[in-house]
PDB file of C-alpha atoms and ligand atoms in Angstrom:
ATOM      1  CA  MET W1362      30.709 -72.685  20.127  1.00  0.00           C
ATOM      2  CA  TYR W1363      27.839 -72.027  17.708  1.00  0.00           C
ATOM      3  CA  GLU W1364      28.379 -68.280  17.901  1.00  0.00           C
ATOM      4  CA  LEU W1365      26.683 -66.057  15.367  1.00  0.00           C
ATOM      5  CA  ASN W1366      28.354 -62.813  16.415  1.00  0.00           C
ATOM      6  CA  GLY W1367      27.610 -60.084  13.886  1.00  0.00           C
ATOM      7  CA  ARG W1368      26.044 -62.507  11.413  1.00  0.00           C
ATOM      8  CA  VAL W1369      23.045 -61.006   9.621  1.00  0.00           C
ATOM      9  CA  ALA W1370      20.058 -63.322   9.956  1.00  0.00           C
ATOM     10  CA  ILE W1371      16.730 -62.760   8.184  1.00  0.00           C
ATOM     11  CA  VAL W1372      13.789 -64.652   9.683  1.00  0.00           C
ATOM     12  CA  THR W1373      10.459 -64.791   7.828  1.00  0.00           C
ATOM     13  CA  GLY W1374       7.172 -65.158   9.697  1.00  0.00           C
ATOM     14  CA  ALA W1375       8.977 -63.916  12.796  1.00  0.00           C
ATOM     15  CA  ALA W1376       6.129 -62.096  14.561  1.00  0.00           C
ATOM     16  CA  ARG W1377       5.153 -65.076  16.692  1.00  0.00           C
ATOM     17  CA  GLY W1378       5.346 -68.812  17.212  1.00  0.00           C
ATOM     18  CA  LEU W1379       8.324 -70.730  15.879  1.00  0.00           C
ATOM     19  CA  GLY W1380       9.638 -67.686  13.994  1.00  0.00           C
ATOM     20  CA  LEU W1381       9.883 -65.770  17.234  1.00  0.00           C
ATOM     21  CA  GLY W1382      11.713 -68.721  18.823  1.00  0.00           C
ATOM     22  CA  ILE W1383      14.160 -68.853  15.912  1.00  0.00           C
ATOM     23  CA  ALA W1384      14.805 -65.087  15.998  1.00  0.00           C
ATOM     24  CA  GLU W1385      15.409 -65.248  19.760  1.00  0.00           C
ATOM     25  CA  ALA W1386      17.850 -68.154  19.381  1.00  0.00           C
ATOM     26  CA  PHE W1387      19.842 -66.217  16.759  1.00  0.00           C
ATOM     27  CA  ALA W1388      19.814 -63.186  19.081  1.00  0.00           C
ATOM     28  CA  LYS W1389      21.180 -65.263  21.981  1.00  0.00           C
ATOM     29  CA  GLN W1390      24.146 -66.203  19.788  1.00  0.00           C
ATOM     30  CA  GLY W1391      24.874 -62.528  19.061  1.00  0.00           C
ATOM     31  CA  ALA W1392      23.461 -62.220  15.545  1.00  0.00           C
ATOM     32  CA  ILE W1393      22.140 -59.085  13.869  1.00  0.00           C
ATOM     33  CA  VAL W1394      18.555 -60.231  13.651  1.00  0.00           C
ATOM     34  CA  VAL W1395      16.207 -59.094  10.895  1.00  0.00           C
ATOM     35  CA  PRO W1396      12.744 -60.261  11.945  1.00  0.00           C
ATOM     36  CA  THR W1397      10.232 -59.963   9.116  1.00  0.00           C
ATOM     37  CA  ASP W1398       6.549 -60.624   8.644  1.00  0.00           C
ATOM     38  CA  ARG W1399       3.671 -59.563   6.408  1.00  0.00           C
ATOM     39  CA  PRO W1400       3.052 -55.817   6.160  1.00  0.00           C
ATOM     40  CA  GLY W1401       0.865 -54.667   9.053  1.00  0.00           C
ATOM     41  CA  VAL W1402       1.822 -57.540  11.369  1.00  0.00           C
ATOM     42  CA  SER W1403       3.532 -56.184  14.485  1.00  0.00           C
ATOM     43  CA  LEU W1404       7.118 -57.232  15.122  1.00  0.00           C
ATOM     44  CA  ASP W1405       7.284 -55.388  18.451  1.00  0.00           C
ATOM     45  CA  GLU W1406       7.306 -58.507  20.647  1.00  0.00           C
ATOM     46  CA  THR W1407       9.999 -60.157  18.524  1.00  0.00           C
ATOM     47  CA  ALA W1408      12.159 -57.036  18.428  1.00  0.00           C
ATOM     48  CA  GLU W1409      11.926 -56.621  22.217  1.00  0.00           C
ATOM     49  CA  THR W1410      12.627 -60.324  22.823  1.00  0.00           C
ATOM     50  CA  CYS W1411      15.668 -60.265  20.513  1.00  0.00           C
ATOM     51  CA  GLY W1412      16.992 -57.103  22.146  1.00  0.00           C
ATOM     52  CA  ARG W1413      16.711 -58.661  25.616  1.00  0.00           C
ATOM     53  CA  ALA W1414      18.291 -61.915  24.393  1.00  0.00           C
ATOM     54  CA  GLY W1415      21.491 -60.188  23.270  1.00  0.00           C
ATOM     55  CA  ALA W1416      21.103 -59.461  19.560  1.00  0.00           C
ATOM     56  CA  ALA W1417      23.961 -57.370  18.175  1.00  0.00           C
ATOM     57  CA  GLU W1418      21.246 -55.338  16.469  1.00  0.00           C
ATOM     58  CA  VAL W1419      17.597 -55.751  15.489  1.00  0.00           C
ATOM     59  CA  TYR W1420      16.364 -54.446  12.146  1.00  0.00           C
ATOM     60  CA  ARG W1421      12.702 -55.244  11.574  1.00  0.00           C
ATOM     61  CA  HIS W1422      11.335 -55.260   8.056  1.00  0.00           C
ATOM     62  CA  ASP W1423       8.010 -56.072   6.436  1.00  0.00           C
ATOM     63  CA  LEU W1424       8.184 -58.922   3.970  1.00  0.00           C
ATOM     64  CA  ASP W1425       5.376 -60.839   2.278  1.00  0.00           C
ATOM     65  CA  ILE W1426       6.979 -63.942   0.807  1.00  0.00           C
ATOM     66  CA  THR W1427       4.210 -64.298  -1.787  1.00  0.00           C
ATOM     67  CA  ASP W1428       5.151 -60.912  -3.261  1.00  0.00           C
ATOM     68  CA  ARG W1429       8.316 -60.846  -5.346  1.00  0.00           C
ATOM     69  CA  ASP W1430       8.693 -57.042  -5.038  1.00  0.00           C
ATOM     70  CA  SER W1431       8.419 -57.305  -1.261  1.00  0.00           C
ATOM     71  CA  ILE W1432      11.104 -60.011  -1.212  1.00  0.00           C
ATOM     72  CA  ASP W1433      13.453 -58.030  -3.453  1.00  0.00           C
ATOM     73  CA  ARG W1434      12.948 -54.837  -1.424  1.00  0.00           C
ATOM     74  CA  ALA W1435      13.724 -56.538   1.875  1.00  0.00           C
ATOM     75  CA  VAL W1436      16.805 -58.323   0.538  1.00  0.00           C
ATOM     76  CA  ALA W1437      18.104 -55.117  -1.094  1.00  0.00           C
ATOM     77  CA  ASP W1438      17.511 -53.088   2.090  1.00  0.00           C
ATOM     78  CA  VAL W1439      19.298 -55.599   4.316  1.00  0.00           C
ATOM     79  CA  LYS W1440      22.190 -55.954   1.867  1.00  0.00           C
ATOM     80  CA  GLY W1441      22.383 -52.146   1.559  1.00  0.00           C
ATOM     81  CA  LYS W1442      22.423 -51.659   5.334  1.00  0.00           C
ATOM     82  CA  TYR W1443      24.867 -54.373   6.354  1.00  0.00           C
ATOM     83  CA  GLY W1444      26.630 -55.386   3.127  1.00  0.00           C
ATOM     84  CA  HIS W1445      26.019 -59.072   3.768  1.00  0.00           C
ATOM     85  CA  ILE W1446      23.285 -61.597   4.491  1.00  0.00           C
ATOM     86  CA  ASP W1447      24.624 -64.650   6.276  1.00  0.00           C
ATOM     87  CA  ILE W1448      21.535 -66.565   7.344  1.00  0.00           C
ATOM     88  CA  LEU W1449      18.047 -66.897   5.944  1.00  0.00           C
ATOM     89  CA  ALA W1450      15.477 -68.713   8.077  1.00  0.00           C
ATOM     90  CA  ASN W1451      12.580 -69.392   5.733  1.00  0.00           C
ATOM     91  CA  ASN W1452       9.980 -70.002   8.396  1.00  0.00           C
ATOM     92  CA  ALA W1453       6.732 -68.295   7.283  1.00  0.00           C
ATOM     93  CA  GLY W1454       4.000 -70.835   6.724  1.00  0.00           C
ATOM     94  CA  LEU W1455       0.320 -71.556   7.005  1.00  0.00           C
ATOM     95  CA  ASN W1456      -2.009 -74.511   7.244  1.00  0.00           C
ATOM     96  CA  ARG W1457      -5.684 -74.725   6.283  1.00  0.00           C
ATOM     97  CA  PRO W1458      -6.848 -78.230   7.251  1.00  0.00           C
ATOM     98  CA  LYS W1459      -9.780 -79.575   5.208  1.00  0.00           C
ATOM     99  CA  PRO W1460     -10.895 -83.001   4.006  1.00  0.00           C
ATOM    100  CA  SER W1461      -9.387 -83.751   0.598  1.00  0.00           C
ATOM    101  CA  GLU W1462     -12.778 -83.667  -1.151  1.00  0.00           C
ATOM    102  CA  GLU W1463     -13.334 -80.083   0.044  1.00  0.00           C
ATOM    103  CA  ILE W1464     -10.012 -78.593  -0.999  1.00  0.00           C
ATOM    104  CA  THR W1465     -10.555 -75.850  -3.543  1.00  0.00           C
ATOM    105  CA  GLU W1466      -7.987 -74.588  -5.987  1.00  0.00           C
ATOM    106  CA  GLU W1467      -7.878 -71.335  -4.010  1.00  0.00           C
ATOM    107  CA  LEU W1468      -7.013 -73.216  -0.773  1.00  0.00           C
ATOM    108  CA  TRP W1469      -4.403 -75.377  -2.514  1.00  0.00           C
ATOM    109  CA  ASP W1470      -2.735 -72.336  -4.095  1.00  0.00           C
ATOM    110  CA  SER W1471      -2.763 -70.278  -0.891  1.00  0.00           C
ATOM    111  CA  VAL W1472      -0.872 -72.971   1.040  1.00  0.00           C
ATOM    112  CA  MET W1473       1.590 -73.650  -1.786  1.00  0.00           C
ATOM    113  CA  ASP W1474       2.152 -69.951  -2.463  1.00  0.00           C
ATOM    114  CA  VAL W1475       3.423 -69.334   1.054  1.00  0.00           C
ATOM    115  CA  ASN W1476       4.935 -72.639   2.156  1.00  0.00           C
ATOM    116  CA  LEU W1477       6.619 -73.767  -1.033  1.00  0.00           C
ATOM    117  CA  LYS W1478       6.703 -71.146  -3.778  1.00  0.00           C
ATOM    118  CA  GLY W1479       7.279 -68.153  -1.503  1.00  0.00           C
ATOM    119  CA  SER W1480      10.043 -69.842   0.430  1.00  0.00           C
ATOM    120  CA  PHE W1481      11.779 -70.906  -2.796  1.00  0.00           C
ATOM    121  CA  PHE W1482      11.804 -67.390  -4.229  1.00  0.00           C
ATOM    122  CA  MET W1483      12.918 -65.997  -0.886  1.00  0.00           C
ATOM    123  CA  ALA W1484      15.902 -68.363  -0.990  1.00  0.00           C
ATOM    124  CA  GLN W1485      16.535 -67.497  -4.621  1.00  0.00           C
ATOM    125  CA  ALA W1486      16.696 -63.774  -3.770  1.00  0.00           C
ATOM    126  CA  ALA W1487      19.262 -64.336  -1.008  1.00  0.00           C
ATOM    127  CA  LEU W1488      21.443 -66.701  -3.036  1.00  0.00           C
ATOM    128  CA  PRO W1489      23.344 -64.150  -5.188  1.00  0.00           C
ATOM    129  CA  VAL W1490      24.324 -62.199  -2.052  1.00  0.00           C
ATOM    130  CA  MET W1491      25.530 -65.365  -0.326  1.00  0.00           C
ATOM    131  CA  ARG W1492      27.313 -66.602  -3.442  1.00  0.00           C
ATOM    132  CA  ALA W1493      29.189 -63.314  -3.786  1.00  0.00           C
ATOM    133  CA  GLN W1494      30.332 -63.437  -0.157  1.00  0.00           C
ATOM    134  CA  GLY W1495      31.278 -67.142  -0.428  1.00  0.00           C
ATOM    135  CA  ARG W1496      29.239 -68.295   2.541  1.00  0.00           C
ATOM    136  CA  GLY W1497      25.675 -68.589   3.718  1.00  0.00           C
ATOM    137  CA  ARG W1498      23.077 -70.620   5.527  1.00  0.00           C
ATOM    138  CA  ILE W1499      19.585 -71.150   4.131  1.00  0.00           C
ATOM    139  CA  LEU W1500      17.192 -72.879   6.496  1.00  0.00           C
ATOM    140  CA  PHE W1501      13.545 -73.865   6.164  1.00  0.00           C
ATOM    141  CA  THR W1502      10.892 -74.746   8.689  1.00  0.00           C
ATOM    142  CA  SER W1503       9.486 -77.999   7.390  1.00  0.00           C
ATOM    143  CA  SER W1504       7.321 -80.344   9.494  1.00  0.00           C
ATOM    144  CA  VAL W1505       6.882 -83.996  10.351  1.00  0.00           C
ATOM    145  CA  ALA W1506       3.821 -83.543   8.114  1.00  0.00           C
ATOM    146  CA  GLY W1507       6.260 -83.639   5.202  1.00  0.00           C
ATOM    147  CA  LEU W1508       7.388 -87.107   6.267  1.00  0.00           C
ATOM    148  CA  VAL W1509       4.275 -88.835   7.588  1.00  0.00           C
ATOM    149  CA  ALA W1510       0.585 -88.539   6.740  1.00  0.00           C
ATOM    150  CA  ARG W1511      -1.639 -86.126   8.660  1.00  0.00           C
ATOM    151  CA  GLU W1512      -5.385 -86.237   8.250  1.00  0.00           C
ATOM    152  CA  ASN W1513      -7.176 -83.524   6.253  1.00  0.00           C
ATOM    153  CA  GLN W1514      -3.964 -81.684   5.394  1.00  0.00           C
ATOM    154  CA  ALA W1515      -3.028 -82.797   1.881  1.00  0.00           C
ATOM    155  CA  PRO W1516      -1.742 -79.397   0.629  1.00  0.00           C
ATOM    156  CA  TYR W1517       0.188 -78.744   3.843  1.00  0.00           C
ATOM    157  CA  CYS W1518       1.818 -82.200   3.775  1.00  0.00           C
ATOM    158  CA  VAL W1519       2.693 -81.810   0.083  1.00  0.00           C
ATOM    159  CA  SER W1520       4.177 -78.351   0.696  1.00  0.00           C
ATOM    160  CA  LYS W1521       6.392 -79.629   3.513  1.00  0.00           C
ATOM    161  CA  GLY W1522       7.409 -82.723   1.542  1.00  0.00           C
ATOM    162  CA  GLY W1523       8.282 -80.308  -1.255  1.00  0.00           C
ATOM    163  CA  ILE W1524      10.500 -78.322   1.088  1.00  0.00           C
ATOM    164  CA  ASN W1525      12.353 -81.505   2.067  1.00  0.00           C
ATOM    165  CA  SER W1526      13.033 -82.150  -1.604  1.00  0.00           C
ATOM    166  CA  MET W1527      13.791 -78.493  -2.356  1.00  0.00           C
ATOM    167  CA  VAL W1528      16.579 -78.327   0.233  1.00  0.00           C
ATOM    168  CA  ARG W1529      18.373 -81.172  -1.544  1.00  0.00           C
ATOM    169  CA  SER W1530      18.161 -79.434  -4.928  1.00  0.00           C
ATOM    170  CA  LEU W1531      19.195 -76.043  -3.572  1.00  0.00           C
ATOM    171  CA  ALA W1532      21.956 -77.560  -1.457  1.00  0.00           C
ATOM    172  CA  PHE W1533      23.371 -79.340  -4.480  1.00  0.00           C
ATOM    173  CA  ASP W1534      23.315 -76.153  -6.545  1.00  0.00           C
ATOM    174  CA  CYS W1535      25.269 -74.072  -4.069  1.00  0.00           C
ATOM    175  CA  ALA W1536      27.376 -76.486  -1.976  1.00  0.00           C
ATOM    176  CA  ALA W1537      30.612 -75.488  -3.719  1.00  0.00           C
ATOM    177  CA  ALA W1538      29.914 -71.826  -2.922  1.00  0.00           C
ATOM    178  CA  GLY W1539      30.113 -72.398   0.828  1.00  0.00           C
ATOM    179  CA  ILE W1540      26.341 -72.198   1.248  1.00  0.00           C
ATOM    180  CA  THR W1541      24.451 -74.884   3.139  1.00  0.00           C
ATOM    181  CA  VAL W1542      20.719 -75.489   2.796  1.00  0.00           C
ATOM    182  CA  ASN W1543      18.784 -77.513   5.358  1.00  0.00           C
ATOM    183  CA  ALA W1544      15.295 -77.955   6.751  1.00  0.00           C
ATOM    184  CA  VAL W1545      14.131 -78.470  10.317  1.00  0.00           C
ATOM    185  CA  ALA W1546      11.039 -80.653  10.710  1.00  0.00           C
ATOM    186  CA  PRO W1547       9.303 -80.147  14.065  1.00  0.00           C
ATOM    187  CA  CYS W1548       6.367 -82.047  15.468  1.00  0.00           C
ATOM    188  CA  PHE W1549       3.526 -80.047  16.998  1.00  0.00           C
ATOM    189  CA  ALA W1550       4.329 -76.872  18.923  1.00  0.00           C
ATOM    190  CA  MET W1551       1.673 -74.736  20.584  1.00  0.00           C
ATOM    191  CA  THR W1552       1.389 -71.725  18.241  1.00  0.00           C
ATOM    192  CA  ALA W1553      -1.400 -69.807  16.525  1.00  0.00           C
ATOM    193  CA  LEU W1554      -1.166 -72.295  13.663  1.00  0.00           C
ATOM    194  CA  SER W1555      -1.947 -75.312  15.848  1.00  0.00           C
ATOM    195  CA  LYS W1556      -3.681 -73.818  18.913  1.00  0.00           C
ATOM    196  CA  ALA W1557      -7.312 -74.383  17.898  1.00  0.00           C
ATOM    197  CA  ARG W1558      -6.667 -78.065  17.138  1.00  0.00           C
ATOM    198  CA  LEU W1559      -4.506 -78.666  20.224  1.00  0.00           C
ATOM    199  CA  GLU W1560      -7.127 -77.122  22.491  1.00  0.00           C
ATOM    200  CA  ASP W1561      -9.456 -79.961  21.551  1.00  0.00           C
ATOM    201  CA  PRO W1562      -8.641 -82.540  24.294  1.00  0.00           C
ATOM    202  CA  GLU W1563      -9.272 -85.490  21.989  1.00  0.00           C
ATOM    203  CA  TYR W1564      -6.995 -84.117  19.253  1.00  0.00           C
ATOM    204  CA  ARG W1565      -4.296 -83.213  21.771  1.00  0.00           C
ATOM    205  CA  ALA W1566      -4.375 -86.713  23.287  1.00  0.00           C
ATOM    206  CA  MET W1567      -4.061 -88.190  19.779  1.00  0.00           C
ATOM    207  CA  VAL W1568      -1.056 -85.935  19.037  1.00  0.00           C
ATOM    208  CA  LEU W1569       0.675 -86.710  22.341  1.00  0.00           C
ATOM    209  CA  GLY W1570       0.035 -90.401  21.725  1.00  0.00           C
ATOM    210  CA  MET W1571       2.164 -90.109  18.567  1.00  0.00           C
ATOM    211  CA  ILE W1572       5.077 -88.473  20.415  1.00  0.00           C
ATOM    212  CA  PRO W1573       7.034 -90.974  22.554  1.00  0.00           C
ATOM    213  CA  ALA W1574       8.570 -88.083  24.523  1.00  0.00           C
ATOM    214  CA  GLY W1575       5.011 -87.281  25.604  1.00  0.00           C
ATOM    215  CA  ARG W1576       5.029 -83.532  25.004  1.00  0.00           C
ATOM    216  CA  LEU W1577       4.990 -80.847  22.330  1.00  0.00           C
ATOM    217  CA  VAL W1578       8.190 -79.251  21.076  1.00  0.00           C
ATOM    218  CA  GLU W1579       9.028 -75.747  22.355  1.00  0.00           C
ATOM    219  CA  PRO W1580       9.823 -72.851  19.975  1.00  0.00           C
ATOM    220  CA  SER W1581      13.099 -72.388  21.888  1.00  0.00           C
ATOM    221  CA  GLU W1582      14.107 -75.987  21.067  1.00  0.00           C
ATOM    222  CA  VAL W1583      13.385 -75.444  17.382  1.00  0.00           C
ATOM    223  CA  GLY W1584      15.289 -72.143  17.561  1.00  0.00           C
ATOM    224  CA  ALA W1585      18.328 -73.809  19.130  1.00  0.00           C
ATOM    225  CA  LEU W1586      18.506 -76.279  16.238  1.00  0.00           C
ATOM    226  CA  PHE W1587      18.296 -73.423  13.741  1.00  0.00           C
ATOM    227  CA  ALA W1588      21.107 -71.623  15.567  1.00  0.00           C
ATOM    228  CA  TYR W1589      23.314 -74.713  15.394  1.00  0.00           C
ATOM    229  CA  LEU W1590      22.620 -75.247  11.685  1.00  0.00           C
ATOM    230  CA  ALA W1591      23.378 -71.553  11.087  1.00  0.00           C
ATOM    231  CA  SER W1592      26.744 -71.796  12.829  1.00  0.00           C
ATOM    232  CA  ASP W1593      30.215 -72.358  11.369  1.00  0.00           C
ATOM    233  CA  GLU W1594      30.332 -75.725  13.157  1.00  0.00           C
ATOM    234  CA  ALA W1595      27.512 -77.051  10.934  1.00  0.00           C
ATOM    235  CA  ALA W1596      29.377 -76.349   7.677  1.00  0.00           C
ATOM    236  CA  MET W1597      29.327 -80.004   6.586  1.00  0.00           C
ATOM    237  CA  ILE W1598      25.596 -80.505   7.089  1.00  0.00           C
ATOM    238  CA  THR W1599      23.715 -79.737   3.889  1.00  0.00           C
ATOM    239  CA  GLY W1600      20.693 -80.975   1.947  1.00  0.00           C
ATOM    240  CA  GLN W1601      19.210 -82.488   5.104  1.00  0.00           C
ATOM    241  CA  THR W1602      15.867 -82.406   6.863  1.00  0.00           C
ATOM    242  CA  ILE W1603      16.572 -82.661  10.575  1.00  0.00           C
ATOM    243  CA  VAL W1604      13.616 -83.950  12.547  1.00  0.00           C
ATOM    244  CA  ILE W1605      12.854 -82.579  16.015  1.00  0.00           C
ATOM    245  CA  ASP W1606       9.799 -84.531  17.105  1.00  0.00           C
ATOM    246  CA  GLY W1607      10.323 -86.351  20.423  1.00  0.00           C
ATOM    247  CA  GLY W1608      10.502 -89.602  18.472  1.00  0.00           C
ATOM    248  CA  TRP W1609       7.266 -89.343  16.443  1.00  0.00           C
ATOM    249  CA  THR W1610       8.834 -90.537  13.193  1.00  0.00           C
ATOM    250  CA  MET W1611      11.181 -93.187  14.641  1.00  0.00           C
ATOM    251  CA  TRP W1612       8.501 -95.863  14.788  1.00  0.00           C
TER     252      TRP W1612
HETATM  253  N1  NAD A3157       3.049 -75.044  15.174  1.00  0.00           N
HETATM  254  C1  NAD A3157       3.348 -76.273  14.784  1.00  0.00           C
HETATM  255  O1  NAD A3157       2.883 -77.253  15.370  1.00  0.00           O
HETATM  256  C2  NAD A3157       4.297 -76.488  13.624  1.00  0.00           C
HETATM  257  C3  NAD A3157       4.855 -77.771  13.462  1.00  0.00           C
HETATM  258  C4  NAD A3157       5.726 -77.978  12.407  1.00  0.00           C
HETATM  259  C5  NAD A3157       6.030 -76.958  11.534  1.00  0.00           C
HETATM  260  N2  NAD A3157       5.460 -75.726  11.697  1.00  0.00           N
HETATM  261  C6  NAD A3157       5.846 -74.667  10.755  1.00  0.00           C
HETATM  262  O2  NAD A3157       6.432 -73.623  11.491  1.00  0.00           O
HETATM  263  C7  NAD A3157       6.349 -72.417  10.732  1.00  0.00           C
HETATM  264  C8  NAD A3157       5.856 -71.316  11.651  1.00  0.00           C
HETATM  265  O3  NAD A3157       4.541 -71.636  12.038  1.00  0.00           O
HETATM  266  P1  NAD A3157       3.947 -71.317  13.484  1.00  0.00           P
HETATM  267  O4  NAD A3157       3.498 -72.594  14.046  1.00  0.00           O
HETATM  268  O5  NAD A3157       4.894 -70.484  14.251  1.00  0.00           O
HETATM  269  O6  NAD A3157       2.633 -70.532  13.049  1.00  0.00           O
HETATM  270  P2  NAD A3157       2.171 -69.020  13.268  1.00  0.00           P
HETATM  271  O7  NAD A3157       0.880 -68.932  12.539  1.00  0.00           O
HETATM  272  O8  NAD A3157       2.223 -68.689  14.698  1.00  0.00           O
HETATM  273  O9  NAD A3157       3.299 -68.172  12.525  1.00  0.00           O
HETATM  274  C9  NAD A3157       3.384 -68.102  11.127  1.00  0.00           C
HETATM  275  C10 NAD A3157       3.905 -66.736  10.765  1.00  0.00           C
HETATM  276  O10 NAD A3157       4.063 -66.689   9.333  1.00  0.00           O
HETATM  277  C11 NAD A3157       3.579 -65.439   8.903  1.00  0.00           C
HETATM  278  N3  NAD A3157       3.173 -65.484   7.495  1.00  0.00           N
HETATM  279  C12 NAD A3157       2.101 -66.084   6.949  1.00  0.00           C
HETATM  280  N4  NAD A3157       2.033 -65.815   5.638  1.00  0.00           N
HETATM  281  C13 NAD A3157       3.102 -65.038   5.348  1.00  0.00           C
HETATM  282  C14 NAD A3157       3.585 -64.416   4.167  1.00  0.00           C
HETATM  283  N5  NAD A3157       2.912 -64.527   3.002  1.00  0.00           N
HETATM  284  N6  NAD A3157       4.716 -63.693   4.230  1.00  0.00           N
HETATM  285  C15 NAD A3157       5.389 -63.561   5.399  1.00  0.00           C
HETATM  286  N7  NAD A3157       4.981 -64.094   6.562  1.00  0.00           N
HETATM  287  C16 NAD A3157       3.834 -64.833   6.527  1.00  0.00           C
HETATM  288  C17 NAD A3157       2.396 -65.134   9.816  1.00  0.00           C
HETATM  289  O11 NAD A3157       2.053 -63.747   9.809  1.00  0.00           O
HETATM  290  C18 NAD A3157       2.924 -65.619  11.156  1.00  0.00           C
HETATM  291  O12 NAD A3157       3.600 -64.613  11.873  1.00  0.00           O
HETATM  292  C19 NAD A3157       5.434 -72.720   9.553  1.00  0.00           C
HETATM  293  O13 NAD A3157       6.217 -72.933   8.396  1.00  0.00           O
HETATM  294  C20 NAD A3157       4.743 -73.986   9.981  1.00  0.00           C
HETATM  295  O14 NAD A3157       4.311 -74.747   8.882  1.00  0.00           O
HETATM  296  C21 NAD A3157       4.619 -75.459  12.734  1.00  0.00           C
END
């Protein structure tokens, strides 16, 4: 069940955090994992983790999702090497919390460029390959912040809400081609993106108070959901944002 044997899976923002968890989960299911991250960011830990976890192969590649040439190069290289691209996990993201009055155009654009625009054009680049092969899985890392308000994070919340909407549009456009498009919306996980805030005891207590399960989500749990959505068994799930939040958004 949920096997990904020999499936080629590109993961963006895979050097650490949730991207590493997603790459490892694909590796455990036997995928050919293509961990990617910005040029200059080491993928050593991810490559070693995927190798140990049972990846059929690991092919690391640099990929800046705000750079169209970088996207096209990576997609062409992976297609050239394996002939197919079965799974795209659009995970790269960033957050720059600031009160709304202090958000500059530069900050707004930097968050949108990665979280929303970059992930759209990454999906767009993979689509022709998936359409030609008649199957594919495009997945996004969204966030509960796309569903509920978070303080001082207007651009981040908008970008994740945009992803939730984008998966419906993309899913509609390519459902008949055997391609599914879904988002996974986690609550807080302890990663570089959230560490500074979660190390503040008051902030951490506030976050845990919002999560009925009483703990943060683990990258491995997010990865397992990605692996399921990437599998053949999930063929009828498309256009959805699946929440993995210990109950945060149920009340
Ligand atoms: N950590 C959390 O609490 C949490 C909760 C919900 C959703 N998310 C989402 O999970 C995803 C992964 O975040 P994380 O928590 O692992 O953070 P992280 O900062 O540990 O990892 C983000 C990765 O994205 C990469 N990245 C940034 N800009 C990029 C670009 N232009 N091109 C390619 N890669 C780029 C970074 O180099 C980094 O490796 C993000 O989309 C984030 O919004 C995180």
